[in-house]
Coordinates of C-alpha atoms in Angstrom, one line a residue:
M1 CA 15.9 -5.7 -17.7
R2 CA 17.8 -4.0 -14.9
V3 CA 15.4 -2.7 -12.4
L4 CA 15.8 -0.6 -9.2
V5 CA 13.2 -1.2 -6.5
T6 CA 13.0 1.4 -3.8
G7 CA 11.7 -0.1 -0.6
G8 CA 12.6 -3.6 -1.8
G9 CA 12.8 -4.9 1.8
G10 CA 9.2 -4.1 2.5
F11 CA 6.2 -6.3 2.1
L12 CA 5.2 -5.3 -1.4
G13 CA 8.7 -4.5 -2.4
T14 CA 9.9 -8.0 -1.5
A15 CA 7.1 -9.5 -3.6
I16 CA 8.0 -7.3 -6.5
C17 CA 11.7 -8.2 -6.3
R18 CA 10.8 -11.9 -6.1
A19 CA 8.6 -11.6 -9.2
L20 CA 11.2 -9.7 -11.1
R21 CA 13.9 -12.2 -10.3
A22 CA 11.6 -15.1 -11.1
R23 CA 11.4 -14.0 -14.7
G24 CA 15.1 -13.3 -15.0
D25 CA 15.5 -9.6 -14.4
D26 CA 18.5 -8.1 -12.7
V27 CA 17.3 -6.3 -9.5
R28 CA 18.8 -3.7 -7.3
S29 CA 17.0 -2.6 -4.1
I30 CA 17.5 0.3 -1.8
S31 CA 16.0 0.4 1.7
R32 CA 17.1 1.7 5.1
G33 CA 17.9 -1.7 6.6
A34 CA 19.7 -4.9 5.6
Y35 CA 17.6 -7.7 4.1
P36 CA 19.3 -11.1 3.8
A37 CA 16.2 -12.5 2.2
L38 CA 16.7 -10.2 -0.8
Q39 CA 20.3 -11.3 -1.1
A40 CA 19.1 -14.9 -1.1
L41 CA 17.0 -14.0 -4.1
G42 CA 20.0 -12.6 -5.9
V43 CA 19.0 -9.0 -5.4
E44 CA 21.8 -6.4 -5.2
H45 CA 20.9 -4.4 -2.0
R46 CA 22.0 -1.0 -1.0
S47 CA 21.1 0.6 2.4
G48 CA 20.5 4.3 2.5
D49 CA 18.1 7.3 2.8
L50 CA 16.0 8.3 -0.2
A51 CA 16.3 11.9 0.9
D52 CA 20.0 11.7 0.2
A53 CA 20.1 12.8 -3.5
A54 CA 23.7 11.7 -4.1
F55 CA 23.0 8.2 -2.7
V56 CA 19.9 7.8 -4.9
R57 CA 21.6 9.0 -8.0
E58 CA 24.4 6.5 -7.5
A59 CA 21.8 3.7 -6.9
V60 CA 19.9 4.6 -10.0
R61 CA 23.0 4.6 -12.2
G62 CA 23.1 1.7 -14.7
V63 CA 19.5 0.5 -14.5
D64 CA 16.8 0.5 -17.2
A65 CA 13.8 1.3 -15.0
V66 CA 12.8 2.2 -11.5
M67 CA 10.0 0.9 -9.3
H68 CA 9.5 3.6 -6.5
V69 CA 7.7 1.6 -3.8
A70 CA 9.3 3.0 -0.6
A71 CA 7.1 5.3 1.5
K72 CA 6.4 6.2 5.1
A73 CA 2.9 5.0 5.8
G74 CA 0.7 5.3 8.9
I75 CA -2.1 7.3 10.5
W76 CA 0.0 9.3 12.9
G77 CA 3.3 11.0 13.3
D78 CA 5.4 14.1 12.7
E79 CA 4.4 15.6 9.3
A80 CA 8.1 16.5 8.6
D81 CA 9.0 12.8 8.7
Y82 CA 6.3 12.1 6.1
V83 CA 7.5 15.0 3.9
R84 CA 11.1 13.8 4.0
A85 CA 10.2 10.2 3.1
N86 CA 7.4 10.7 0.7
V87 CA 8.0 14.1 -1.0
V88 CA 11.7 14.7 -0.6
G89 CA 12.5 11.1 -1.3
T90 CA 10.3 11.0 -4.4
Q91 CA 11.9 14.2 -5.7
S92 CA 15.3 12.5 -5.2
V93 CA 14.2 9.6 -7.3
L94 CA 12.8 12.0 -10.0
D95 CA 16.0 14.0 -10.1
A96 CA 18.1 10.8 -10.3
V97 CA 16.2 9.2 -13.2
A98 CA 16.3 12.5 -15.1
A99 CA 20.0 12.9 -14.6
E100 CA 20.7 9.3 -15.5
G101 CA 18.4 9.1 -18.5
I102 CA 16.2 6.4 -17.1
G103 CA 13.1 5.9 -19.3
K104 CA 10.6 4.2 -17.0
L105 CA 9.3 5.0 -13.5
V106 CA 6.5 3.0 -11.8
Y107 CA 5.3 4.7 -8.6
T108 CA 3.4 3.0 -5.8
S109 CA 0.7 5.4 -4.6
T110 CA -2.4 4.8 -2.6
P111 CA -6.2 5.2 -2.7
S112 CA -5.8 7.5 0.3
V113 CA -5.1 10.3 -2.1
V114 CA -8.8 10.5 -3.0
Q115 CA -10.4 9.2 0.2
T116 CA -12.7 11.5 2.2
D117 CA -15.0 11.0 5.1
E118 CA -17.8 9.9 2.7
D119 CA -18.5 6.5 1.1
C120 CA -16.7 5.8 -2.2
A121 CA -18.5 3.0 -4.0
G122 CA -17.3 2.3 -7.5
G123 CA -15.1 5.3 -8.0
D124 CA -12.7 5.5 -10.8
E125 CA -9.6 7.5 -12.0
T126 CA -11.7 10.6 -12.5
T127 CA -12.2 10.8 -8.7
P128 CA -10.5 14.0 -7.6
Y129 CA -7.8 14.3 -4.9
A130 CA -9.2 14.6 -1.4
P131 CA -9.6 18.4 -0.7
R132 CA -8.8 18.1 3.0
P133 CA -7.0 14.9 3.7
R134 CA -6.9 14.0 7.4
T135 CA -3.4 12.4 7.6
A136 CA 0.1 13.5 6.8
Y137 CA 0.5 10.3 4.8
A138 CA -2.4 11.2 2.4
R139 CA -1.2 14.8 2.1
T140 CA 2.4 13.8 1.2
K141 CA 1.3 11.0 -1.1
I142 CA -0.9 13.4 -3.0
E143 CA 2.1 15.7 -3.5
A144 CA 4.4 12.9 -4.5
E145 CA 1.9 11.4 -7.0
R146 CA 1.3 14.9 -8.6
R147 CA 5.1 15.2 -9.1
I148 CA 5.4 11.7 -10.6
L149 CA 2.6 12.2 -13.1
A150 CA 3.8 15.7 -14.0
A151 CA 7.2 14.3 -14.8
N152 CA 5.8 12.1 -17.6
A153 CA 7.4 13.1 -20.9
A154 CA 9.0 11.7 -24.0
A155 CA 12.2 11.0 -22.2
L156 CA 10.6 9.5 -19.1
S157 CA 7.4 7.6 -18.9
T158 CA 5.7 7.5 -15.5
V159 CA 2.7 5.8 -14.0
A160 CA 1.2 5.6 -10.5
L161 CA -0.6 2.6 -9.1
R162 CA -2.9 2.8 -6.1
P163 CA -3.2 -0.6 -4.3
R164 CA -5.4 -0.7 -1.2
L165 CA -5.0 -2.9 1.8
I166 CA -2.3 -5.3 0.7
W167 CA -2.4 -8.6 2.5
G168 CA -1.0 -12.1 2.3
P169 CA 1.6 -14.4 3.8
G170 CA 4.6 -12.5 5.2
D171 CA 2.6 -9.3 6.0
P172 CA 4.6 -7.6 8.9
H173 CA 2.2 -4.8 9.5
I174 CA -1.6 -4.9 9.1
L175 CA -2.5 -8.5 10.1
P176 CA -0.1 -8.8 13.0
R177 CA -1.5 -5.6 14.5
L178 CA -5.1 -6.7 14.0
A179 CA -4.3 -10.2 15.5
E180 CA -2.6 -8.7 18.5
R181 CA -5.5 -6.4 19.3
S182 CA -8.0 -9.2 18.7
R183 CA -6.2 -11.6 21.0
A184 CA -6.0 -8.8 23.7
G185 CA -9.7 -8.1 23.3
R186 CA -9.1 -4.6 22.1
L187 CA -10.7 -4.8 18.7
R188 CA -14.2 -3.7 18.0
R189 CA -16.3 -3.5 14.9
V190 CA -17.1 0.1 13.9
G191 CA -20.6 0.7 12.6
A192 CA -22.8 -2.0 11.1
G193 CA -19.8 -3.5 9.2
G194 CA -21.6 -4.0 5.9
K195 CA -19.8 -1.3 3.8
L196 CA -17.8 -2.8 0.9
V197 CA -14.0 -2.2 0.7
D198 CA -11.2 -3.1 -1.7
S199 CA -8.2 -5.1 -0.8
I200 CA -5.5 -7.0 -2.8
Y201 CA -3.5 -10.1 -2.4
V202 CA 0.2 -9.2 -2.3
E203 CA 1.2 -11.3 -5.3
N204 CA -1.5 -9.7 -7.4
A205 CA -0.2 -6.2 -6.4
A206 CA 3.3 -7.2 -7.4
D207 CA 2.1 -8.6 -10.7
A208 CA 0.3 -5.4 -11.5
H209 CA 3.5 -3.5 -11.0
L210 CA 5.3 -5.7 -13.4
C211 CA 2.5 -5.4 -16.0
A212 CA 2.7 -1.6 -15.7
L213 CA 6.5 -1.7 -16.1
D214 CA 6.2 -3.8 -19.3
A215 CA 3.4 -1.7 -20.8
L216 CA 5.0 1.6 -20.0
A217 CA 6.2 3.7 -23.0
P218 CA 5.9 7.3 -24.1
T219 CA 2.9 6.5 -26.3
A220 CA 1.2 4.0 -24.0
A221 CA -2.2 4.7 -22.6
L222 CA -1.0 4.4 -19.0
A223 CA 1.8 6.9 -19.3
G224 CA 1.2 9.9 -17.0
R225 CA -1.8 8.4 -15.4
A226 CA -2.8 6.9 -12.0
Y227 CA -4.7 3.6 -11.6
F228 CA -6.5 1.8 -8.8
V229 CA -5.4 -1.7 -8.2
S230 CA -7.4 -4.3 -6.2
N231 CA -8.6 -7.9 -6.3
G232 CA -11.7 -6.6 -8.0
E233 CA -13.8 -8.3 -5.3
P234 CA -15.0 -5.8 -2.7
W235 CA -15.9 -7.4 0.6
P236 CA -17.8 -6.0 3.7
M237 CA -15.1 -4.5 5.8
W238 CA -15.6 -6.7 8.9
D239 CA -16.1 -9.8 6.9
L240 CA -12.7 -9.2 5.4
I241 CA -11.1 -8.4 8.8
N242 CA -12.6 -11.5 10.4
A243 CA -11.5 -13.7 7.4
L244 CA -8.0 -12.4 7.8
L245 CA -8.0 -13.0 11.6
A246 CA -9.4 -16.5 11.2
A247 CA -6.7 -17.3 8.6
A248 CA -4.1 -16.2 11.1
G249 CA -5.7 -18.2 13.9
A250 CA -6.8 -15.2 15.9
P251 CA -10.3 -14.6 17.4
I252 CA -12.8 -13.0 15.1
V253 CA -14.4 -9.7 16.1
E254 CA -18.1 -9.7 17.1
R255 CA -18.5 -6.8 19.5
A256 CA -19.3 -3.4 17.9
I257 CA -19.4 0.3 18.7
P258 CA -21.4 2.9 16.8
E259 CA -19.5 5.0 14.2
P260 CA -20.2 8.3 16.0
V261 CA -18.7 6.9 19.2
A262 CA -15.6 5.7 17.4
F263 CA -15.3 9.1 15.7
A264 CA -15.6 10.9 19.0
A265 CA -13.0 8.5 20.6
G266 CA -10.7 9.2 17.7
A267 CA -11.0 13.0 18.2
L268 CA -10.2 12.5 21.9
C269 CA -7.2 10.3 21.2
E270 CA -5.8 12.8 18.7
A271 CA -6.1 15.6 21.3
L272 CA -4.4 13.5 24.0
W273 CA -1.6 12.3 21.7
T274 CA -1.1 15.9 20.6
L275 CA -1.2 17.8 23.9
L276 CA 0.6 15.4 26.2
P277 CA 2.1 14.0 23.9
L278 CA 1.9 10.2 24.2
A279 CA 4.2 7.7 22.5
G280 CA 3.2 5.6 19.5
E281 CA 0.1 5.8 17.4
P282 CA -3.4 6.5 19.0
P283 CA -5.6 3.4 19.1
M284 CA -8.2 5.4 17.2
T285 CA -8.3 8.5 15.1
R286 CA -11.1 10.2 13.2
F287 CA -9.5 9.0 9.9
L288 CA -9.4 5.4 11.1
A289 CA -13.0 5.5 12.4
R290 CA -14.1 6.6 9.0
Q291 CA -12.0 4.1 7.2
L292 CA -13.5 1.3 9.3
A293 CA -17.1 2.4 8.7
T294 CA -17.3 3.7 5.1
A295 CA -17.4 2.1 1.7
N296 CA -14.1 2.3 -0.2
W297 CA -14.0 0.4 -3.4
F298 CA -13.1 1.3 -7.0
D299 CA -13.8 0.3 -10.6
I300 CA -10.6 -1.3 -12.0
S301 CA -11.8 -1.6 -15.6
A302 CA -9.2 1.0 -16.8
T303 CA -6.4 -0.9 -14.9
R304 CA -7.4 -4.2 -16.5
R305 CA -7.5 -2.6 -19.9
D306 CA -4.4 -0.4 -19.9
L307 CA -2.1 -2.6 -17.9
D308 CA -3.4 -5.8 -19.6
W309 CA -3.6 -7.2 -16.1
S310 CA -6.1 -9.2 -14.0
P311 CA -5.8 -10.6 -10.5
R312 CA -4.5 -14.1 -10.7
V313 CA -5.3 -15.1 -7.1
T314 CA -8.9 -14.7 -5.9
M315 CA -9.9 -13.6 -2.4
T316 CA -10.8 -17.2 -1.5
E317 CA -7.6 -18.6 -2.9
G318 CA -5.5 -15.9 -1.1
L319 CA -7.1 -16.6 2.2
A320 CA -6.4 -20.3 1.8
L321 CA -2.8 -19.5 1.1
L322 CA -2.6 -17.2 4.1
R323 CA -4.1 -19.8 6.4
A324 CA -1.7 -22.5 5.1
A325 CA 1.3 -20.1 5.7
H326 CA 0.2 -19.4 9.3
A327 CA -0.4 -23.0 10.0
A328 CA 3.0 -23.9 8.7
E329 CA 4.6 -21.2 10.9
A330 CA 2.8 -22.5 13.9
G331 CA 3.8 -26.1 13.2
T332 CA 0.2 -27.3 12.8
P333 CA -1.4 -29.3 10.0
R334 CA -2.0 -27.3 6.9
Q335 CA -5.6 -26.2 7.0
I336 CA -6.9 -24.3 4.0
A337 CA -10.6 -24.3 4.5
I338 CA -12.1 -20.8 4.4
P339 CA -14.4 -19.7 7.3

């Protein structure tokens, strides 16, 4: 199969490209930057902007399917930037696959589209979109997912996957930032820390995307639907964070602050970053305070059934692999014991 992966240079995108190439598929990637690692995998890479409709149509030409992974993520920033990347970019992909007669489109969404300030324990695909999402990321991903699913038709089969908190070796975002804050003594538990949350090992997330691609067809059960994707092993939030930190050789977090204090601090930071404005992301927001203190896990029974997929790497196995990868990078003996 000839597959185009948008955002192929990202953490998940690279894992998807690697998995596709490993089974013999021809892969083309589009991202903003240049990625020699993709070229080493035998991936044809093109640099460009997803909001450029002409560029996207040219990139789509000649492939059999599209994996639309690229997105602007984060908890802060100009809403226009999120709209351009997540909504305009997605519409460019939809227009291109329609014009070129591509029959399959797998979209990487996020559980943020349904998350509110309340606990979500065991939710499923009937959970409605968040009525008042707190971030531009969530708002624009809701709009993009709506468009992807509405485009499902006889000529184009679409599906949206919602992986949460992707982690593993090579993560350039979540774990490095957590480790940096932990080493600087600037990371605190929020709340009691016992609320369960979903996460997923990166290779499992990539595998789910390939299973969705293979199962997708006009009459398939998954066509036109969204699915939650996780390891199926919810962990207490701060047990998970500390396990990731320990695997990376960073100090675990023991000091805590009450959730109302974190929420108030988030509100203050949002005001300061808006009014002054200050550079970068605030260290805390109301959304982040809630994310760190509420339950967020989902029933993946429908995902297992309709995608014919199950996570291959358990949480414990993934943490061992993560520890080994960090030990190898540091030049220390390979330690794979789990704390």
